Amino acid sequence: MDRALLPQGGVASADGSASSDARSGRAVAAANTRAPVQHVVMLSYPRSGTGWLCDLLNQHPRLVLDPGEPMKLDAKGANHSETTRRFEEFLARDVTLPNNVTHHGFKWMFNQGLSPDPPMIYRPGVDPMTDPHGGWQLPPPDWDQVPSTRGWASTLGRSRFKIINLVRTNVLAELISGERGHLRAAKAPPGKTVAHCKAWDVKCQRIAAGKPELEPSGTVRELHRKMALHQVSSDWVSTHFPEAHLRITYEHLAAHPDASMQRIFEFLGLEGVGTLDLSATVVPIAHADLLGDSISNPHEVAQALVGTPWQGWLSSSSCMSAADAWQMAHGAWWIGTGFAAVLDALGWHSRMCEEAALEAADCQKDLDMAAAAVHLERVAAGIEPEAEIGSTSSGVSNSKSN
């Protein structure tokens, strides 16, 4: 029997039915009495739609994805021994599956003992607003030089796991979703979670509607980090599992759930299930909301994003892909007007003034500052000349308020 070594010396059969030498002979014998199970693992990062995809996958009668995040450890961080033990427990659960189940899986976040964490090093004293890499040391570490990560690649490959690599390409949406998750966790009743809300749970959705405040320079730095993580993790998956992985984007799943799921089922060797019951799944919060409407300080963040790859992305929606967000922000009609559109077309400025109960003069000062930022953006794009002191250009007022 082809046996795959676990990172700490245990073994798993090719079909995953046998575990480590520490497991009881009775469990191994019971596992060998049923047909081989195809193992599946969903690899992703938090706030990428994994809970939603798990709900959709579990609608197939021959597939069981274990609930929650079995590899998630406590605040002490990744522990290789504990991660290995939990992986063995997953294999052992094969014997508890109904006879009609042929596929068994779980979701595993890259930062839960699978990849180096933290995978990048921040350079102290470097301004992320001006540094082209957001202050992070580049290139990121080579995952294949990390023994535990290299070991897991061998284990998953030799155990013939099928890999679903779920990627949220709009890293700004992923970041904001994560911050909203932290805020929801702080507002949730003791012992409860509102990280995901069922379609019928109106109370949960109301708690989840909070708007976090983002730290502008920290946002830029974190976006650079997320971009690097997405690239290195996708490269790692495609390198080690070239024929055994399927890359699915969160945005395509949100726009075309039925087509995306049929593609996944076909990859896993499962028949389709017809129309999916979306009413029974978790709600992808605020899919239609603009990202700028999901935070409490869109003005500050919009200014921080000027000159970065994510300039203008606050005007994208939560389910808009990176390609669509970039095209929207950099189209010919948009160049030099991204921040102006944030202020005018979307009405954020007037709404924020109203919500903050600002007096007219204070609201105008805020608008003048924003207009000055628009002017600088247009100058940088070569659309208009730099204004001289004492002059007015493109609506930029140089007069002082009394």
mmCIF file of C-alpha atoms in Angstrom:
data_model
loop_
_atom_site.group_PDB
_atom_site.id
_atom_site.type_symbol
_atom_site.label_atom_id
_atom_site.label_comp_id
_atom_site.label_asym_id
_atom_site.label_seq_id
_atom_site.Cartn_x
_atom_site.Cartn_y
_atom_site.Cartn_z
ATOM 1 C CA MET A 1 0.000 0.000 0.000
ATOM 2 C CA ASP A 2 1.294 3.442 -0.894
ATOM 3 C CA ARG A 3 1.762 5.177 2.433
ATOM 4 C CA ALA A 4 2.337 8.928 2.856
ATOM 5 C CA LEU A 5 4.540 10.162 5.656
ATOM 6 C CA LEU A 6 3.024 12.739 7.953
ATOM 7 C CA PRO A 7 5.341 15.603 8.923
ATOM 8 C CA GLN A 8 6.081 14.018 12.310
ATOM 9 C CA GLY A 9 6.560 10.429 11.248
ATOM 10 C CA GLY A 10 2.987 9.139 11.191
ATOM 11 C CA VAL A 11 1.656 7.569 8.014
ATOM 12 C CA ALA A 12 -1.438 7.941 5.883
ATOM 13 C CA SER A 13 -2.516 5.525 3.188
ATOM 14 C CA ALA A 14 -3.042 6.716 -0.347
ATOM 15 C CA ASP A 15 -6.749 6.814 0.295
ATOM 16 C CA GLY A 16 -6.261 8.306 3.756
ATOM 17 C CA SER A 17 -7.907 5.343 5.497
ATOM 18 C CA ALA A 18 -4.897 4.580 7.706
ATOM 19 C CA SER A 19 -3.427 7.148 10.077
ATOM 20 C CA SER A 20 -0.317 7.277 12.243
ATOM 21 C CA ASP A 21 1.302 4.388 14.086
ATOM 22 C CA ALA A 22 -0.170 5.811 17.279
ATOM 23 C CA ARG A 23 -3.741 5.096 16.179
ATOM 24 C CA SER A 24 -5.384 1.958 17.485
ATOM 25 C CA GLY A 25 -5.462 -1.146 15.341
ATOM 26 C CA ARG A 26 -9.231 -1.289 15.712
ATOM 27 C CA ALA A 27 -9.636 2.142 14.056
ATOM 28 C CA VAL A 28 -7.362 1.142 11.206
ATOM 29 C CA ALA A 29 -9.207 -2.115 10.674
ATOM 30 C CA ALA A 30 -12.553 -0.346 10.637
ATOM 31 C CA ALA A 31 -11.265 2.164 8.106
ATOM 32 C CA ASN A 32 -10.143 -0.624 5.775
ATOM 33 C CA THR A 33 -13.620 -2.167 5.644
ATOM 34 C CA ARG A 34 -15.154 0.658 3.608
ATOM 35 C CA ALA A 35 -14.483 1.877 0.090
ATOM 36 C CA PRO A 36 -11.597 4.365 -0.295
ATOM 37 C CA VAL A 37 -12.541 7.978 0.376
ATOM 38 C CA GLN A 38 -11.345 10.826 -1.814
ATOM 39 C CA HIS A 39 -9.934 13.482 0.474
ATOM 40 C CA VAL A 40 -10.468 17.161 -0.269
ATOM 41 C CA VAL A 41 -8.932 20.254 1.301
ATOM 42 C CA MET A 42 -9.969 23.848 0.687
ATOM 43 C CA LEU A 43 -6.933 26.124 0.970
ATOM 44 C CA SER A 44 -7.499 29.833 1.392
ATOM 45 C CA TYR A 45 -7.074 32.911 3.567
ATOM 46 C CA PRO A 46 -9.652 34.296 6.041
ATOM 47 C CA ARG A 47 -12.549 36.371 4.695
ATOM 48 C CA SER A 48 -12.421 34.745 1.294
ATOM 49 C CA GLY A 49 -15.823 33.053 1.335
ATOM 50 C CA THR A 50 -14.729 29.685 2.748
ATOM 51 C CA GLY A 51 -17.723 29.334 5.068
ATOM 52 C CA TRP A 52 -20.085 30.058 2.205
ATOM 53 C CA LEU A 53 -18.355 27.580 -0.101
ATOM 54 C CA CYS A 54 -18.436 24.899 2.607
ATOM 55 C CA ASP A 55 -22.217 25.321 2.898
ATOM 56 C CA LEU A 56 -22.571 24.966 -0.867
ATOM 57 C CA LEU A 57 -20.302 21.912 -1.074
ATOM 58 C CA ASN A 58 -22.127 20.142 1.712
ATOM 59 C CA GLN A 59 -25.322 20.193 -0.339
ATOM 60 C CA HIS A 60 -23.872 17.300 -2.342
ATOM 61 C CA PRO A 61 -25.058 13.985 -0.852
ATOM 62 C CA ARG A 62 -21.725 12.232 -1.440
ATOM 63 C CA LEU A 63 -19.492 14.934 0.014
ATOM 64 C CA VAL A 64 -18.856 15.900 3.638
ATOM 65 C CA LEU A 65 -16.713 18.859 4.622
ATOM 66 C CA ASP A 66 -16.035 18.969 8.342
ATOM 67 C CA PRO A 67 -17.531 22.061 10.043
ATOM 68 C CA GLY A 68 -15.513 25.021 11.195
ATOM 69 C CA GLU A 69 -11.750 25.296 10.934
ATOM 70 C CA PRO A 70 -10.279 22.136 12.454
ATOM 71 C CA MET A 71 -6.697 23.397 12.063
ATOM 72 C CA LYS A 72 -7.340 26.686 13.859
ATOM 73 C CA LEU A 73 -5.424 26.853 17.123
ATOM 74 C CA ASP A 74 -5.624 29.220 20.079
ATOM 75 C CA ALA A 75 -3.896 32.563 20.468
ATOM 76 C CA LYS A 76 -0.546 30.864 21.076
ATOM 77 C CA GLY A 77 -0.196 30.430 17.331
ATOM 78 C CA ALA A 78 0.724 27.523 15.115
ATOM 79 C CA ASN A 79 1.966 24.377 16.856
ATOM 80 C CA HIS A 80 3.320 21.737 14.519
ATOM 81 C CA SER A 81 2.609 18.794 16.828
ATOM 82 C CA GLU A 82 -0.979 19.898 17.402
ATOM 83 C CA THR A 83 -1.556 20.560 13.694
ATOM 84 C CA THR A 84 -0.309 17.057 12.881
ATOM 85 C CA ARG A 85 -2.561 15.541 15.549
ATOM 86 C CA ARG A 86 -5.602 17.310 14.163
ATOM 87 C CA PHE A 87 -4.778 16.162 10.648
ATOM 88 C CA GLU A 88 -4.681 12.568 11.912
ATOM 89 C CA GLU A 89 -8.044 13.094 13.640
ATOM 90 C CA PHE A 90 -9.485 14.207 10.307
ATOM 91 C CA LEU A 91 -8.288 10.977 8.656
ATOM 92 C CA ALA A 92 -9.716 8.936 11.528
ATOM 93 C CA ARG A 93 -13.183 10.431 10.999
ATOM 94 C CA ASP A 94 -13.477 8.547 7.707
ATOM 95 C CA VAL A 95 -14.871 5.565 9.643
ATOM 96 C CA THR A 96 -17.791 7.658 10.901
ATOM 97 C CA LEU A 97 -19.006 8.684 7.450
ATOM 98 C CA PRO A 98 -22.243 7.270 6.005
ATOM 99 C CA ASN A 99 -21.687 4.552 3.409
ATOM 100 C CA ASN A 100 -22.946 6.762 0.572
ATOM 101 C CA VAL A 101 -20.251 9.399 1.216
ATOM 102 C CA THR A 102 -17.278 9.074 -1.136
ATOM 103 C CA HIS A 103 -15.556 12.430 -0.525
ATOM 104 C CA HIS A 104 -14.392 13.838 2.799
ATOM 105 C CA GLY A 105 -12.683 17.163 3.352
ATOM 106 C CA PHE A 106 -12.020 20.228 5.463
ATOM 107 C CA LYS A 107 -10.972 23.833 5.037
ATOM 108 C CA TRP A 108 -7.495 24.915 5.982
ATOM 109 C CA MET A 109 -6.294 28.501 6.105
ATOM 110 C CA PHE A 110 -2.726 28.980 4.927
ATOM 111 C CA ASN A 111 -1.914 30.833 8.156
ATOM 112 C CA GLN A 112 -3.047 27.922 10.374
ATOM 113 C CA GLY A 113 0.230 26.021 10.543
ATOM 114 C CA LEU A 114 0.511 25.333 6.825
ATOM 115 C CA SER A 115 2.641 28.287 5.704
ATOM 116 C CA PRO A 116 5.271 30.494 7.383
ATOM 117 C CA ASP A 117 3.584 33.004 9.670
ATOM 118 C CA PRO A 118 4.348 35.848 9.397
ATOM 119 C CA PRO A 119 5.446 35.229 5.827
ATOM 120 C CA MET A 120 6.952 38.698 5.361
ATOM 121 C CA ILE A 121 9.123 41.015 7.435
ATOM 122 C CA TYR A 122 8.230 44.653 8.009
ATOM 123 C CA ARG A 123 11.121 47.126 7.792
ATOM 124 C CA PRO A 124 10.867 49.515 10.781
ATOM 125 C CA GLY A 125 11.185 53.178 9.982
ATOM 126 C CA VAL A 126 10.022 52.800 6.374
ATOM 127 C CA ASP A 127 7.001 54.896 5.445
ATOM 128 C CA PRO A 128 4.468 52.535 3.806
ATOM 129 C CA MET A 129 2.867 55.542 2.115
ATOM 130 C CA THR A 130 5.970 56.187 -0.002
ATOM 131 C CA ASP A 131 7.692 52.814 -0.136
ATOM 132 C CA PRO A 132 6.779 50.932 -3.352
ATOM 133 C CA HIS A 133 6.359 47.702 -1.389
ATOM 134 C CA GLY A 134 4.407 49.112 1.529
ATOM 135 C CA GLY A 135 7.329 48.769 3.920
ATOM 136 C CA TRP A 136 7.549 44.982 3.671
ATOM 137 C CA GLN A 137 10.809 43.196 2.940
ATOM 138 C CA LEU A 138 10.830 41.643 -0.498
ATOM 139 C CA PRO A 139 10.959 38.994 -1.749
ATOM 140 C CA PRO A 140 8.855 36.999 0.726
ATOM 141 C CA PRO A 141 10.483 33.876 2.186
ATOM 142 C CA ASP A 142 10.563 30.728 0.060
ATOM 143 C CA TRP A 143 7.935 28.390 1.484
ATOM 144 C CA ASP A 144 9.851 25.346 0.254
ATOM 145 C CA GLN A 145 12.710 26.262 2.576
ATOM 146 C CA VAL A 146 10.387 25.856 5.594
ATOM 147 C CA PRO A 147 10.470 22.195 6.769
ATOM 148 C CA SER A 148 6.876 22.027 7.991
ATOM 149 C CA THR A 149 5.456 23.572 4.815
ATOM 150 C CA ARG A 150 7.584 21.282 2.671
ATOM 151 C CA GLY A 151 6.361 18.332 4.715
ATOM 152 C CA TRP A 152 2.715 19.200 4.245
ATOM 153 C CA ALA A 153 3.195 19.482 0.494
ATOM 154 C CA SER A 154 4.537 15.922 0.500
ATOM 155 C CA THR A 155 1.773 14.623 2.759
ATOM 156 C CA LEU A 156 -1.098 16.126 0.789
ATOM 157 C CA GLY A 157 0.423 15.074 -2.514
ATOM 158 C CA ARG A 158 1.169 11.472 -1.605
ATOM 159 C CA SER A 159 -2.225 11.117 0.065
ATOM 160 C CA ARG A 160 -3.779 12.172 -3.245
ATOM 161 C CA PHE A 161 -5.742 15.056 -1.793
ATOM 162 C CA LYS A 162 -7.671 17.201 -4.219
ATOM 163 C CA ILE A 163 -7.061 20.896 -3.565
ATOM 164 C CA ILE A 164 -9.652 23.647 -3.934
ATOM 165 C CA ASN A 165 -7.729 26.935 -3.863
ATOM 166 C CA LEU A 166 -10.260 29.671 -3.076
ATOM 167 C CA VAL A 167 -8.872 33.157 -3.769
ATOM 168 C CA ARG A 168 -10.409 36.560 -3.163
ATOM 169 C CA THR A 169 -8.665 38.670 -5.786
ATOM 170 C CA ASN A 170 -9.901 42.023 -4.461
ATOM 171 C CA VAL A 171 -7.539 42.321 -1.499
ATOM 172 C CA LEU A 172 -9.094 45.608 -0.390
ATOM 173 C CA ALA A 173 -12.462 43.873 -0.059
ATOM 174 C CA GLU A 174 -10.776 41.036 1.840
ATOM 175 C CA LEU A 175 -9.119 43.488 4.220
ATOM 176 C CA ILE A 176 -12.312 45.443 4.895
ATOM 177 C CA SER A 177 -14.236 42.214 5.411
ATOM 178 C CA GLY A 178 -11.661 41.163 7.996
ATOM 179 C CA GLU A 179 -11.901 44.462 9.851
ATOM 180 C CA ARG A 180 -15.674 44.212 9.854
ATOM 181 C CA GLY A 181 -15.315 40.707 11.245
ATOM 182 C CA HIS A 182 -13.203 41.995 14.145
ATOM 183 C CA LEU A 183 -15.781 44.690 14.845
ATOM 184 C CA ARG A 184 -18.632 42.187 14.738
ATOM 185 C CA ALA A 185 -16.778 39.898 17.119
ATOM 186 C CA ALA A 186 -16.390 42.779 19.580
ATOM 187 C CA LYS A 187 -20.120 43.591 19.359
ATOM 188 C CA ALA A 188 -21.401 40.013 19.536
ATOM 189 C CA PRO A 189 -23.043 38.724 22.724
ATOM 190 C CA PRO A 190 -20.807 36.568 24.985
ATOM 191 C CA GLY A 191 -20.247 33.133 23.531
ATOM 192 C CA LYS A 192 -21.799 34.064 20.179
ATOM 193 C CA THR A 193 -20.364 34.835 16.777
ATOM 194 C CA VAL A 194 -21.629 36.928 13.901
ATOM 195 C CA ALA A 195 -18.753 36.166 11.544
ATOM 196 C CA HIS A 196 -21.331 34.609 9.236
ATOM 197 C CA CYS A 197 -25.078 35.220 9.235
ATOM 198 C CA LYS A 198 -27.759 32.899 7.953
ATOM 199 C CA ALA A 199 -30.181 34.402 5.463
ATOM 200 C CA TRP A 200 -33.022 34.266 7.986
ATOM 201 C CA ASP A 201 -31.059 35.703 10.945
ATOM 202 C CA VAL A 202 -31.949 39.391 10.802
ATOM 203 C CA LYS A 203 -30.561 40.092 14.276
ATOM 204 C CA CYS A 204 -27.165 38.688 13.305
ATOM 205 C CA GLN A 205 -27.134 40.780 10.139
ATOM 206 C CA ARG A 206 -27.931 43.969 12.070
ATOM 207 C CA ILE A 207 -25.012 43.340 14.438
ATOM 208 C CA ALA A 208 -22.821 42.645 11.418
ATOM 209 C CA ALA A 209 -23.612 46.017 9.835
ATOM 210 C CA GLY A 210 -20.974 47.953 11.820
ATOM 211 C CA LYS A 211 -18.456 50.096 9.956
ATOM 212 C CA PRO A 212 -14.821 49.896 11.099
ATOM 213 C CA GLU A 213 -12.272 52.698 10.929
ATOM 214 C CA LEU A 214 -9.134 51.828 8.962
ATOM 215 C CA GLU A 215 -5.680 53.189 9.752
ATOM 216 C CA PRO A 216 -4.670 54.704 6.370
ATOM 217 C CA SER A 217 -0.939 53.950 6.240
ATOM 218 C CA GLY A 218 -1.432 50.550 7.846
ATOM 219 C CA THR A 219 -4.025 49.785 5.183
ATOM 220 C CA VAL A 220 -1.525 50.406 2.389
ATOM 221 C CA ARG A 221 1.071 48.197 4.077
ATOM 222 C CA GLU A 222 -1.417 45.381 4.660
ATOM 223 C CA LEU A 223 -2.617 45.486 1.047
ATOM 224 C CA HIS A 224 0.949 44.969 -0.159
ATOM 225 C CA ARG A 225 1.299 42.047 2.268
ATOM 226 C CA LYS A 226 -1.923 40.421 1.098
ATOM 227 C CA MET A 227 -0.908 40.749 -2.543
ATOM 228 C CA ALA A 228 2.395 39.002 -1.823
ATOM 229 C CA LEU A 229 0.633 36.273 0.170
ATOM 230 C CA HIS A 230 -1.844 35.585 -2.620
ATOM 231 C CA GLN A 231 0.946 35.303 -5.167
ATOM 232 C CA VAL A 232 3.225 33.039 -3.144
ATOM 233 C CA SER A 233 0.390 30.771 -1.973
ATOM 234 C CA SER A 234 -1.052 30.375 -5.483
ATOM 235 C CA ASP A 235 2.410 29.598 -6.841
ATOM 236 C CA TRP A 236 2.951 27.026 -4.078
ATOM 237 C CA VAL A 237 -0.323 25.254 -4.842
ATOM 238 C CA SER A 238 0.178 25.191 -8.616
ATOM 239 C CA THR A 239 3.783 23.996 -8.255
ATOM 240 C CA HIS A 240 3.104 21.112 -5.880
ATOM 241 C CA PHE A 241 -0.353 20.061 -7.099
ATOM 242 C CA PRO A 242 -0.368 20.872 -10.842
ATOM 243 C CA GLU A 243 -3.031 18.294 -11.750
ATOM 244 C CA ALA A 244 -4.759 18.004 -8.392
ATOM 245 C CA HIS A 245 -5.865 21.579 -7.731
ATOM 246 C CA LEU A 246 -8.658 23.856 -8.898
ATOM 247 C CA ARG A 247 -8.449 27.610 -8.447
ATOM 248 C CA ILE A 248 -11.783 29.308 -7.782
ATOM 249 C CA THR A 249 -12.189 33.016 -7.176
ATOM 250 C CA TYR A 250 -14.581 34.362 -4.600
ATOM 251 C CA GLU A 251 -15.862 36.924 -7.064
ATOM 252 C CA HIS A 252 -16.805 34.337 -9.711
ATOM 253 C CA LEU A 253 -18.445 32.203 -7.042
ATOM 254 C CA ALA A 254 -20.513 35.183 -5.869
ATOM 255 C CA ALA A 255 -21.577 36.113 -9.410
ATOM 256 C CA HIS A 256 -22.154 32.579 -10.727
ATOM 257 C CA PRO A 257 -22.663 30.175 -7.805
ATOM 258 C CA ASP A 258 -24.350 27.401 -9.789
ATOM 259 C CA ALA A 259 -21.787 27.380 -12.602
ATOM 260 C CA SER A 260 -18.896 27.582 -10.120
ATOM 261 C CA MET A 261 -20.214 24.690 -8.069
ATOM 262 C CA GLN A 262 -20.782 22.480 -11.101
ATOM 263 C CA ARG A 263 -17.181 23.128 -12.089
ATOM 264 C CA ILE A 264 -15.992 22.126 -8.604
ATOM 265 C CA PHE A 265 -18.112 18.961 -8.570
ATOM 266 C CA GLU A 266 -16.747 17.981 -11.969
ATOM 267 C CA PHE A 267 -13.179 18.516 -10.721
ATOM 268 C CA LEU A 268 -13.902 16.260 -7.729
ATOM 269 C CA GLY A 269 -15.416 13.565 -9.935
ATOM 270 C CA LEU A 270 -18.937 14.102 -8.601
ATOM 271 C CA GLU A 271 -22.157 14.455 -10.513
ATOM 272 C CA GLY A 272 -24.016 17.771 -10.429
ATOM 273 C CA VAL A 273 -26.791 18.493 -7.959
ATOM 274 C CA GLY A 274 -29.037 20.685 -10.072
ATOM 275 C CA THR A 275 -30.013 24.046 -8.625
ATOM 276 C CA LEU A 276 -28.388 24.897 -5.311
ATOM 277 C CA ASP A 277 -30.421 26.061 -2.332
ATOM 278 C CA LEU A 278 -28.842 29.425 -1.633
ATOM 279 C CA SER A 279 -31.365 30.296 1.080
ATOM 280 C CA ALA A 280 -29.760 27.738 3.403
ATOM 281 C CA THR A 281 -26.248 29.150 3.128
ATOM 282 C CA VAL A 282 -24.481 31.921 5.000
ATOM 283 C CA VAL A 283 -25.033 35.406 3.617
ATOM 284 C CA PRO A 284 -22.007 37.066 1.982
ATOM 285 C CA ILE A 285 -22.468 40.327 3.880
ATOM 286 C CA ALA A 286 -22.853 43.559 1.900
ATOM 287 C CA HIS A 287 -22.122 42.141 -1.553
ATOM 288 C CA ALA A 288 -23.787 45.106 -3.247
ATOM 289 C CA ASP A 289 -22.274 47.754 -0.954
ATOM 290 C CA LEU A 290 -19.440 49.912 -2.199
ATOM 291 C CA LEU A 291 -16.301 49.332 -0.161
ATOM 292 C CA GLY A 292 -16.189 52.996 0.821
ATOM 293 C CA ASP A 293 -19.654 52.627 2.320
ATOM 294 C CA SER A 294 -18.400 49.738 4.469
ATOM 295 C CA ILE A 295 -15.921 51.798 6.495
ATOM 296 C CA SER A 296 -16.300 54.887 8.671
ATOM 297 C CA ASN A 297 -13.437 56.950 7.191
ATOM 298 C CA PRO A 298 -13.499 56.567 3.381
ATOM 299 C CA HIS A 299 -11.979 60.055 2.840
ATOM 300 C CA GLU A 300 -8.778 59.291 4.729
ATOM 301 C CA VAL A 301 -8.367 55.862 3.180
ATOM 302 C CA ALA A 302 -9.092 57.172 -0.331
ATOM 303 C CA GLN A 303 -6.297 59.716 0.048
ATOM 304 C CA ALA A 304 -3.908 57.036 1.338
ATOM 305 C CA LEU A 305 -4.635 54.883 -1.712
ATOM 306 C CA VAL A 306 -3.798 57.646 -4.201
ATOM 307 C CA GLY A 307 -0.711 56.577 -6.146
ATOM 308 C CA THR A 308 -1.004 52.912 -5.095
ATOM 309 C CA PRO A 309 -2.340 50.015 -7.208
ATOM 310 C CA TRP A 310 -5.613 50.302 -5.263
ATOM 311 C CA GLN A 311 -6.381 53.937 -6.051
ATOM 312 C CA GLY A 312 -10.103 54.307 -6.646
ATOM 313 C CA TRP A 313 -10.935 50.803 -5.428
ATOM 314 C CA LEU A 314 -13.154 52.131 -2.642
ATOM 315 C CA SER A 315 -15.685 52.664 -5.410
ATOM 316 C CA SER A 316 -15.727 48.937 -6.182
ATOM 317 C CA SER A 317 -18.193 46.570 -4.558
ATOM 318 C CA SER A 318 -17.446 43.741 -2.176
ATOM 319 C CA CYS A 319 -17.902 41.140 -4.909
ATOM 320 C CA MET A 320 -16.037 43.004 -7.684
ATOM 321 C CA SER A 321 -12.857 41.265 -8.840
ATOM 322 C CA ALA A 322 -9.435 42.888 -8.788
ATOM 323 C CA ALA A 323 -9.441 43.116 -12.581
ATOM 324 C CA ASP A 324 -12.837 44.822 -12.649
ATOM 325 C CA ALA A 325 -11.896 47.162 -9.811
ATOM 326 C CA TRP A 326 -8.672 48.156 -11.559
ATOM 327 C CA GLN A 327 -10.420 48.681 -14.890
ATOM 328 C CA MET A 328 -13.074 50.803 -13.213
ATOM 329 C CA ALA A 329 -10.481 52.938 -11.425
ATOM 330 C CA HIS A 330 -8.123 53.324 -14.384
ATOM 331 C CA GLY A 331 -10.478 53.647 -17.337
ATOM 332 C CA ALA A 332 -9.961 56.642 -19.623
ATOM 333 C CA TRP A 333 -13.059 58.343 -18.260
ATOM 334 C CA TRP A 334 -11.861 57.863 -14.680
ATOM 335 C CA ILE A 335 -8.166 58.865 -14.766
ATOM 336 C CA GLY A 336 -7.560 61.875 -12.559
ATOM 337 C CA THR A 337 -11.107 61.850 -11.206
ATOM 338 C CA GLY A 338 -11.109 58.825 -8.916
ATOM 339 C CA PHE A 339 -11.189 60.784 -5.689
ATOM 340 C CA ALA A 340 -13.602 63.333 -7.149
ATOM 341 C CA ALA A 341 -16.003 60.523 -7.956
ATOM 342 C CA VAL A 342 -15.693 59.304 -4.390
ATOM 343 C CA LEU A 343 -16.748 62.738 -3.209
ATOM 344 C CA ASP A 344 -19.376 63.711 -5.747
ATOM 345 C CA ALA A 345 -20.977 60.843 -7.626
ATOM 346 C CA LEU A 346 -21.235 58.623 -4.555
ATOM 347 C CA GLY A 347 -22.167 61.420 -2.161
ATOM 348 C CA TRP A 348 -19.913 60.242 0.667
ATOM 349 C CA HIS A 349 -18.873 63.744 1.612
ATOM 350 C CA SER A 350 -22.375 65.114 2.107
ATOM 351 C CA ARG A 351 -23.466 61.969 3.938
ATOM 352 C CA MET A 352 -20.488 62.069 6.294
ATOM 353 C CA CYS A 353 -21.068 65.745 7.038
ATOM 354 C CA GLU A 354 -24.678 64.994 7.857
ATOM 355 C CA GLU A 355 -23.861 61.957 10.005
ATOM 356 C CA ALA A 356 -21.184 63.913 11.896
ATOM 357 C CA ALA A 357 -23.538 66.901 12.330
ATOM 358 C CA LEU A 358 -20.840 69.235 10.989
ATOM 359 C CA GLU A 359 -21.550 72.910 10.634
ATOM 360 C CA ALA A 360 -21.535 74.238 7.072
ATOM 361 C CA ALA A 361 -18.161 75.972 7.494
ATOM 362 C CA ASP A 362 -16.446 72.843 8.846
ATOM 363 C CA CYS A 363 -17.971 70.719 6.122
ATOM 364 C CA GLN A 364 -16.658 73.175 3.524
ATOM 365 C CA LYS A 365 -13.146 73.030 5.010
ATOM 366 C CA ASP A 366 -13.217 69.267 4.695
ATOM 367 C CA LEU A 367 -14.426 69.552 1.110
ATOM 368 C CA ASP A 368 -11.659 72.074 0.281
ATOM 369 C CA MET A 369 -9.037 69.625 1.556
ATOM 370 C CA ALA A 370 -10.525 66.876 -0.534
ATOM 371 C CA ALA A 371 -10.672 69.122 -3.583
ATOM 372 C CA ALA A 372 -7.001 69.949 -3.115
ATOM 373 C CA ALA A 373 -6.246 66.227 -3.143
ATOM 374 C CA VAL A 374 -8.192 65.890 -6.387
ATOM 375 C CA HIS A 375 -6.152 68.707 -7.897
ATOM 376 C CA LEU A 376 -2.859 67.072 -6.921
ATOM 377 C CA GLU A 377 -4.093 63.852 -8.469
ATOM 378 C CA ARG A 378 -4.896 65.647 -11.732
ATOM 379 C CA VAL A 379 -1.497 67.341 -11.741
ATOM 380 C CA ALA A 380 0.254 64.008 -11.261
ATOM 381 C CA ALA A 381 -1.759 62.564 -14.154
ATOM 382 C CA GLY A 382 -0.825 65.519 -16.382
ATOM 383 C CA ILE A 383 -4.444 66.538 -16.793
ATOM 384 C CA GLU A 384 -4.068 70.082 -15.449
ATOM 385 C CA PRO A 385 -1.165 72.380 -14.468
ATOM 386 C CA GLU A 386 -0.088 72.921 -10.906
ATOM 387 C CA ALA A 387 -1.982 75.836 -9.348
ATOM 388 C CA GLU A 388 -0.007 78.929 -8.421
ATOM 389 C CA ILE A 389 -0.341 80.403 -4.955
ATOM 390 C CA GLY A 390 -3.252 82.787 -4.858
ATOM 391 C CA SER A 391 -4.914 81.317 -7.938
ATOM 392 C CA THR A 392 -7.829 78.951 -8.316
ATOM 393 C CA SER A 393 -7.696 75.840 -10.487
ATOM 394 C CA SER A 394 -10.400 73.289 -11.163
ATOM 395 C CA GLY A 395 -12.478 74.335 -8.238
ATOM 396 C CA VAL A 396 -9.593 74.310 -5.740
ATOM 397 C CA SER A 397 -10.203 77.261 -3.459
ATOM 398 C CA ASN A 398 -7.109 78.989 -2.053
ATOM 399 C CA SER A 399 -9.037 81.470 0.056
ATOM 400 C CA LYS A 400 -8.948 81.008 3.800
ATOM 401 C CA SER A 401 -12.147 80.500 5.703
ATOM 402 C CA ASN A 402 -12.871 83.059 8.353
#
